[in-house]
Amino acid sequence: MDVFKIQGGQRLTGTISVDGSKNAALPLLAASLLTSEPIHFKCMPNLSDITNMSKLLAELGCQVKASEKDITLQVTDETISHARYDIVRTMRASVCVLGPLLARRGEVRVSMPGGCAFGDRPIDLHLRGLEALGAKIELDGGDIIATADRLIGATIFLGGPFGSTVLGTANVMSAATLAKGRTIIESAACEPEIADLALLLNNMGAKISGAGTPRIIIDGVDQLGGATHTVMPDRIVAGTWAIAAAMTNGDVKIDRFPLDHLLAVTNILSTVGVHINQTDASQDPKSCTVQVLSNRHLKPVMFTTQPYPGFPTDLQAQMMALLCLSRGNSIITEKIYPERFMHVPELSRMGAKLVRQGATVIVQGVDHLVGAPVMASDLRASASLVLAGLAAEGETTISRVYHLDRGYAAMEETLASLGANIQRIDGSTVVDGLPLVETVSSQKVVQNNS
Ligand code: EPZ
């Protein structure tokens, strides 16, 4: 397993660009199951999750042709409708094939996705929504088996105890495009990724209105055709790069920055003392060039993660890393995934002063962080450790960076292009999460201490 080795303290400067959004791309790719015509994607991010989704779709009868950041998918065989456990368990988002397969083929078998590093990840809302459209849902040996002759439009409330469901909205909206009659989704997820999916589906011939608002209306059609689609920029990756610049008091320009999709984040960052300014007013704020600058001294802040347009849970860990260096006490409350704090003990190993009380963490700002060997656990927690390592004094090694490869394409190359001292070390030269050389030296340290 590869390891990142970071020498902290380098101020980030220069210009980078934001890749296509992972969380838009996964349901977009699944939408190719709704037609026998080809779907051409541009600006597809080069991520392991995208590779895994492409493998799953190939198993489900899709021809996949990938070149650079373009992918073309076309279903040529509709006989296999089973998303196997060994793929689903590696990527929970595989569940977004459920709606398209059910609507197009009338049957689907998808392994129940397990939980993940930060707790339970139920799909009861997905199943409730599809049942409302007339699907028969059974559980067998850990698999969901859904069948329906023809889905029938219905009015569906998709709100759950933690707000709405992003992939649940994607599943129900996708399925409803081929249902008979009108479907109204109330308390739909408002995330921009849902609007991006609706844009593709409408270009395929669907009749969807209201995507991006809590009420989505879908008038079913008999079939969908091919389309070409450019994947929207990844707002979580963009926010991560902005925080990286701020952590090092850098001066970074970011192209394809979805400023309009990050207003909750830029609002908090401006309170902290981080300024993200669009450099060309003529550009579309959904994909524009910004400059990131930060005050020398950062202020504490209080925020709670919310469904969009609130502060995104996927940037909670990265924001915590930044607030570790603010001058005062910050309060972070996680309302979407109350257990999403795998990064807390690892940041503490780097000298952060964090006190967790249930779904809330109090961050007592410190003057500096100190490099240490730490372990990645889930995608965004891992990103926060990289950010902390960039700012820390000394060396940080981060093991299990495969978590990062799921959501950040060659993260070390992007950061190194801005001046970061970061290397990816081949996993074969690593023992117990530490590069072999460090392992030998640490054994010497242990002998001296013993
Ligand atoms: C999407 O996951 C994202 N993943 C997640 O990003 C993101 O954290 C999450 O939305 C919330 O914004 C993708 O888009 C691929 P949810 P999703 O269904 O759709 C509860 C990342 O780091 N819930 O919106 O699976 C659930 O427990 C990943 O890129 C139910 O109760 O999340 C959670 O508390 C991590 N029943 C809340 O709703 C359900 O049937 C939001 O979950 C479904 C969800």
XYZ file of C-alpha atoms and ligand atoms in Angstrom:
494
model
C 0.000 0.000 0.000
C 1.473 3.314 -1.102
C 2.431 5.998 1.390
C 2.637 9.796 1.105
C 5.706 11.431 2.604
C 5.311 15.176 3.232
C 7.826 17.727 4.473
C 5.620 20.504 5.816
C 6.086 24.265 5.718
C 6.113 24.938 1.983
C 3.920 27.886 0.981
C 1.704 26.876 -1.963
C 1.803 29.184 -4.989
C 0.807 28.767 -8.623
C -2.223 27.712 -10.673
C -4.168 24.425 -10.784
C -7.450 23.297 -12.316
C -10.361 21.328 -10.817
C -11.233 17.918 -12.264
C -14.731 16.627 -12.965
C -16.874 15.752 -9.968
C -16.703 12.171 -8.632
C -20.101 12.508 -6.985
C -21.665 13.759 -10.204
C -19.856 11.237 -12.398
C -20.990 8.070 -10.607
C -24.766 8.519 -11.129
C -24.060 10.032 -14.569
C -22.253 6.843 -15.614
C -25.109 4.727 -14.238
C -27.576 6.692 -16.398
C -26.025 5.039 -19.480
C -27.996 1.915 -18.461
C -31.220 3.731 -19.374
C -30.636 3.568 -23.129
C -29.111 1.425 -25.866
C -27.631 4.538 -27.488
C -24.051 5.739 -26.744
C -23.383 8.331 -24.047
C -20.204 10.412 -24.452
C -18.707 11.954 -21.297
C -16.082 14.716 -21.195
C -14.041 15.909 -18.182
C -14.430 12.525 -16.477
C -12.070 12.432 -13.451
C -9.310 9.811 -13.438
C -10.225 8.138 -10.113
C -10.342 4.573 -8.813
C -14.063 4.973 -8.070
C -14.651 5.811 -11.748
C -12.588 2.805 -12.811
C -14.595 0.566 -10.471
C -17.904 1.948 -11.731
C -16.768 1.366 -15.323
C -15.911 -2.255 -14.437
C -19.343 -2.725 -12.861
C -21.100 -1.248 -15.904
C -19.055 -3.494 -18.204
C -20.294 -6.492 -16.183
C -23.826 -5.180 -16.668
C -23.472 -5.211 -20.440
C -21.959 -1.788 -21.175
C -19.189 -1.318 -23.724
C -16.765 1.159 -22.140
C -14.250 3.139 -24.250
C -12.028 5.472 -22.231
C -9.381 7.862 -23.529
C -7.828 10.523 -21.293
C -10.777 12.329 -19.680
C -13.386 11.154 -22.192
C -15.440 8.010 -21.706
C -18.070 6.565 -24.046
C -20.523 3.959 -22.812
C -23.040 1.953 -24.801
C -25.161 -0.945 -23.562
C -24.865 -3.914 -25.920
C -26.098 -6.729 -23.657
C -29.010 -6.430 -21.196
C -29.046 -10.006 -19.954
C -26.993 -9.534 -16.759
C -28.559 -7.323 -14.089
C -26.622 -8.446 -11.018
C -24.263 -5.970 -9.291
C -22.059 -8.379 -7.355
C -21.022 -7.970 -3.703
C -17.277 -7.958 -4.408
C -17.698 -4.759 -6.454
C -20.437 -3.099 -4.393
C -18.514 -3.637 -1.148
C -15.575 -1.635 -2.557
C -17.759 1.253 -3.639
C -21.073 1.987 -1.960
C -22.081 4.299 -4.799
C -22.567 1.178 -6.971
C -26.078 1.315 -5.532
C -26.878 4.028 -8.095
C -27.309 1.366 -10.791
C -30.459 0.249 -8.952
C -32.879 2.809 -10.408
C -31.661 2.744 -14.025
C -31.542 -1.076 -14.242
C -34.995 -1.456 -12.703
C -36.537 1.099 -15.061
C -34.856 -0.200 -18.215
C -34.782 -3.974 -17.644
C -37.588 -4.505 -15.119
C -35.321 -6.442 -12.779
C -32.108 -5.863 -10.843
C -30.065 -7.617 -8.158
C -27.704 -5.363 -6.203
C -25.740 -6.408 -3.169
C -26.714 -4.426 -0.082
C -23.899 -1.887 0.366
C -22.207 -2.228 3.729
C -21.443 0.654 6.004
C -18.205 2.566 5.693
C -15.447 3.979 7.877
C -17.750 6.633 9.284
C -20.747 4.516 10.114
C -24.010 3.156 8.816
C -24.991 4.062 5.258
C -28.627 2.883 4.902
C -30.552 2.813 1.630
C -34.078 2.555 3.043
C -35.073 5.813 1.331
C -33.879 4.491 -2.049
C -36.011 1.372 -1.620
C -39.025 3.304 -0.335
C -38.867 5.558 -3.381
C -38.645 2.683 -5.866
C -41.451 0.792 -4.118
C -43.606 3.928 -4.453
C -43.022 3.646 -8.225
C -44.411 0.114 -8.113
C -41.267 -1.952 -7.682
C -41.376 -5.220 -5.747
C -38.371 -5.280 -3.402
C -37.021 -8.449 -1.769
C -33.882 -9.186 0.221
C -32.062 -12.454 -0.490
C -28.629 -13.456 0.795
C -27.511 -9.863 1.292
C -28.808 -8.839 -2.134
C -31.649 -6.501 -2.988
C -33.862 -7.944 -5.707
C -36.133 -5.368 -7.336
C -38.641 -6.184 -10.079
C -41.327 -4.231 -11.923
C -43.208 -4.788 -15.184
C -43.591 -1.027 -15.797
C -42.948 1.597 -13.154
C -45.861 3.926 -12.484
C -45.359 7.608 -11.599
C -46.122 8.581 -7.994
C -45.668 11.363 -5.444
C -42.766 10.429 -3.183
C -41.396 12.051 -0.008
C -37.659 11.310 0.166
C -36.782 13.133 3.375
C -35.044 11.115 6.072
C -33.852 11.796 9.622
C -30.712 13.504 8.226
C -32.345 15.445 5.414
C -32.701 14.051 1.934
C -30.582 11.463 0.149
C -28.354 12.389 -2.774
C -27.969 8.984 -4.405
C -31.512 8.095 -3.373
C -32.757 11.118 -5.326
C -30.554 10.085 -8.255
C -31.958 6.538 -8.194
C -35.623 7.567 -7.998
C -35.275 10.426 -10.526
C -33.490 8.153 -13.003
C -36.075 5.380 -12.607
C -38.987 7.820 -12.953
C -37.797 8.976 -16.398
C -39.169 5.718 -17.878
C -42.176 5.338 -15.560
C -45.723 5.701 -16.863
C -47.100 9.117 -15.876
C -45.866 11.878 -13.565
C -43.588 11.484 -10.552
C -43.150 14.183 -7.938
C -40.193 13.856 -5.587
C -40.734 15.978 -2.481
C -37.788 16.700 -0.175
C -35.414 15.773 -3.009
C -31.682 16.363 -2.563
C -30.749 19.836 -3.900
C -27.065 19.057 -4.472
C -25.647 20.423 -7.787
C -24.787 16.840 -8.761
C -28.514 16.121 -8.995
C -29.003 19.081 -11.348
C -26.067 17.817 -13.452
C -27.703 14.373 -13.696
C -31.047 15.913 -14.673
C -29.258 17.915 -17.398
C -27.910 14.696 -18.904
C -31.235 12.860 -18.574
C -33.133 15.710 -20.251
C -30.570 15.728 -23.070
C -31.323 12.000 -23.420
C -35.018 12.854 -23.864
C -36.325 12.813 -20.300
C -38.806 15.413 -19.025
C -37.496 16.619 -15.668
C -38.105 19.982 -14.007
C -37.112 21.343 -10.610
C -33.811 19.459 -10.246
C -31.680 21.319 -7.698
C -34.779 22.274 -5.692
C -36.589 20.232 -3.023
C -39.411 19.362 -5.482
C -38.539 17.546 -8.713
C -41.201 16.692 -11.316
C -40.583 13.932 -13.852
C -42.987 13.085 -16.685
C -42.173 9.567 -17.869
C -41.298 8.800 -21.498
C -41.166 5.502 -23.379
C -37.450 5.532 -24.150
C -34.288 7.583 -23.874
C -31.582 8.240 -26.454
C -27.878 9.026 -26.523
C -26.207 12.278 -25.464
C -22.889 14.016 -24.857
C -22.199 15.434 -21.396
C -19.414 17.391 -19.722
C -19.054 16.461 -16.039
C -19.353 19.473 -13.717
C -16.290 20.514 -11.657
C -15.820 18.757 -8.318
C -16.836 21.202 -5.581
C -15.322 19.061 -2.824
C -11.940 18.778 -4.540
C -12.091 22.523 -5.252
C -12.789 23.273 -1.588
C -9.939 20.960 -0.578
C -7.468 22.858 -2.793
C -8.644 26.217 -1.415
C -8.119 24.995 2.155
C -4.691 23.621 1.210
C -3.693 27.083 -0.018
C -5.007 28.669 3.174
C -3.246 26.122 5.430
C 0.120 27.223 3.998
C -0.736 30.942 3.806
C -0.258 30.529 0.088
C -1.316 32.411 -3.032
C -3.025 29.992 -5.412
C -5.158 30.432 -8.528
C -7.696 27.687 -9.248
C -9.355 27.232 -12.664
C -12.763 25.536 -13.144
C -13.623 26.493 -9.546
C -17.393 26.031 -8.886
C -17.691 29.164 -6.727
C -21.481 29.196 -7.062
C -21.683 25.693 -5.529
C -19.466 26.569 -2.555
C -21.104 29.664 -1.092
C -21.637 28.014 2.324
C -17.938 27.164 2.370
C -16.606 30.532 1.150
C -18.876 32.193 3.701
C -17.241 30.264 6.570
C -13.757 30.677 5.084
C -14.154 34.460 4.831
C -15.055 34.556 8.539
C -11.891 32.568 9.281
C -9.806 34.942 7.179
C -9.498 33.079 3.874
C -10.459 35.073 0.786
C -11.558 33.358 -2.435
C -12.055 35.935 -5.180
C -13.210 35.397 -8.760
C -10.548 36.958 -10.995
C -12.699 37.429 -14.128
C -16.267 38.652 -13.565
C -17.239 37.621 -17.095
C -16.789 33.900 -16.259
C -19.618 31.569 -15.174
C -19.409 31.321 -11.339
C -20.160 27.593 -11.684
C -16.730 27.149 -13.285
C -14.422 30.143 -12.965
C -10.896 31.169 -12.005
C -10.407 32.251 -8.395
C -7.465 33.450 -6.327
C -7.089 32.115 -2.789
C -5.319 34.288 -0.196
C -5.479 34.107 3.592
C -4.772 36.354 6.544
C -1.647 35.526 8.519
C -3.785 34.894 11.606
C -6.937 32.799 11.222
C -10.036 33.278 13.369
C -12.093 30.516 14.980
C -15.613 29.780 13.725
C -18.635 27.593 14.448
C -20.377 25.583 11.719
C -22.716 22.636 11.254
C -22.793 20.337 8.226
C -26.128 20.413 6.384
C -27.670 19.137 3.144
C -26.985 21.475 0.189
C -26.881 24.483 0.122
C -25.567 24.164 3.684
C -21.956 23.393 4.594
C -21.087 20.039 2.944
C -20.167 17.110 5.179
C -17.504 16.170 2.598
C -15.474 19.277 3.547
C -15.900 18.950 7.307
C -12.613 17.106 7.892
C -10.615 19.477 5.686
C -12.098 22.503 7.458
C -11.202 20.961 10.812
C -7.569 20.709 9.732
C -7.579 24.426 8.886
C -9.243 25.433 12.155
C -6.554 23.554 14.106
C -4.349 26.540 13.191
C -6.856 29.285 14.031
C -6.434 31.540 17.078
C -9.252 30.418 19.353
C -11.830 27.710 19.864
C -13.986 26.530 16.950
C -17.044 24.271 17.159
C -17.880 21.763 14.417
C -21.138 19.783 14.454
C -21.689 16.900 12.012
C -25.387 16.582 11.223
C -25.192 14.231 8.227
C -22.866 11.485 9.494
C -22.521 11.888 13.293
C -19.641 9.388 13.353
C -17.602 11.094 10.609
C -14.597 11.878 12.793
C -11.978 9.283 11.806
C -9.578 12.193 11.266
C -9.812 13.430 14.880
C -7.396 10.964 16.537
C -4.980 11.232 13.614
C -4.959 15.047 13.695
C -4.407 14.811 17.466
C -1.276 12.754 16.763
C -0.030 15.839 14.892
C -0.553 18.101 17.902
C -4.100 19.261 17.233
C -6.181 19.972 20.331
C -9.588 18.385 19.652
C -12.333 17.437 22.065
C -15.203 15.336 20.725
C -18.612 15.312 22.347
C -20.855 13.021 20.241
C -21.491 14.712 16.891
C -19.632 17.857 17.933
C -15.895 18.561 18.062
C -14.332 21.549 19.802
C -11.154 22.638 18.012
C -8.732 24.571 20.214
C -6.394 26.337 17.804
C -2.659 25.702 18.234
C 0.338 27.683 17.034
C 1.540 24.867 14.797
C 1.098 21.179 14.007
C 3.920 18.635 14.129
C 4.538 16.029 11.448
C 3.927 12.371 12.407
C 3.138 8.966 10.862
C -0.669 8.852 10.446
C -3.122 6.504 8.758
C -5.744 7.326 6.168
C -9.159 5.858 6.856
C -11.843 7.323 4.610
C -11.521 9.598 1.614
C -12.109 13.002 3.185
C -10.476 12.206 6.532
C -7.385 11.246 4.534
C -7.497 14.555 2.671
C -7.526 16.433 5.973
C -4.349 14.599 7.051
C -2.594 15.644 3.838
C -3.591 19.267 4.455
C -2.328 19.068 8.033
C 0.939 17.562 6.795
C 1.434 20.438 4.356
C 1.300 22.926 7.242
C 2.994 20.844 9.942
C 6.587 21.291 11.070
C 8.644 18.278 10.011
C 7.749 15.077 8.210
C 4.342 13.439 7.941
C 3.845 10.011 6.440
C 0.324 8.944 5.499
C -0.319 5.256 4.895
C -3.197 3.656 2.952
C -3.374 6.480 0.421
C -5.578 4.288 -1.755
C -8.409 5.993 0.123
C -7.317 9.273 -1.446
C -7.062 7.811 -4.938
C -10.819 7.228 -4.817
C -11.557 10.958 -4.895
C -8.378 12.845 -5.815
C -6.541 12.127 -9.065
C -2.767 12.032 -8.383
C -3.188 14.343 -5.405
C 0.549 14.460 -4.772
C 1.242 15.707 -8.319
C -1.262 18.551 -8.023
C 0.135 19.682 -4.668
C 3.753 19.287 -5.799
C 2.973 21.525 -8.805
C 2.167 24.247 -6.250
C 5.469 23.756 -4.432
C 4.495 21.195 -1.802
C 7.228 18.784 -0.737
C 5.176 15.593 -1.123
C 6.137 12.185 -2.518
C 4.213 8.973 -3.153
C 6.313 6.020 -1.952
C 5.738 2.677 -3.587
C 3.907 0.418 -1.125
C 6.355 -2.462 -1.687
C 9.061 -0.506 0.154
C 6.786 0.148 3.105
C 6.482 -1.813 6.345
C 3.716 -1.141 8.889
C 2.712 1.962 7.015
C 6.151 3.501 7.201
C 8.771 3.722 4.427
C 11.424 1.021 5.050
C 14.147 3.579 5.805
C 12.012 5.278 8.481
C 11.068 1.841 9.860
C 14.759 0.963 10.432
C 15.473 4.352 12.045
C 12.376 4.070 14.236
C 13.562 0.618 15.387
C 16.906 2.275 16.373
C 14.932 4.904 18.319
C 12.985 2.117 20.072
C 16.307 0.345 21.000
C 17.718 3.629 22.396
C 14.504 4.195 24.390
C 14.229 0.635 25.682
C -23.524 11.252 -1.251
O -23.630 10.004 -0.604
C -22.037 11.445 -1.528
N -21.539 10.344 -2.351
C -21.263 11.473 -0.202
O -19.901 11.774 -0.526
C -21.825 12.601 0.661
O -21.153 12.613 1.897
C -23.333 12.391 0.872
O -23.992 12.314 -0.405
C -23.967 13.511 1.671
O -23.767 14.720 1.011
C -21.825 10.322 -3.656
O -22.516 11.180 -4.176
C -21.244 9.186 -4.454
P -27.026 10.426 1.340
P -25.098 9.339 -0.393
O -27.892 9.329 0.853
O -26.001 9.730 -1.478
C -29.034 9.120 5.395
C -17.570 11.484 -0.511
O -16.745 11.646 0.395
N -29.744 8.153 4.539
O -27.250 11.813 0.843
O -24.897 7.907 -0.138
C -27.544 8.826 5.487
O -27.264 7.921 6.532
C -18.887 10.796 -0.218
O -17.424 11.868 -1.698
C -30.777 7.402 5.070
O -31.098 7.530 6.249
O -25.533 10.057 0.960
C -26.961 10.187 5.757
O -27.068 10.487 7.137
C -18.971 10.293 1.215
N -31.425 6.517 4.265
C -27.873 11.139 4.988
O -29.102 10.405 4.780
C -31.112 6.358 2.944
O -31.757 5.550 2.238
C -27.326 11.583 3.651
O -27.001 10.406 2.933
C -30.051 7.138 2.412
C -29.391 8.041 3.223
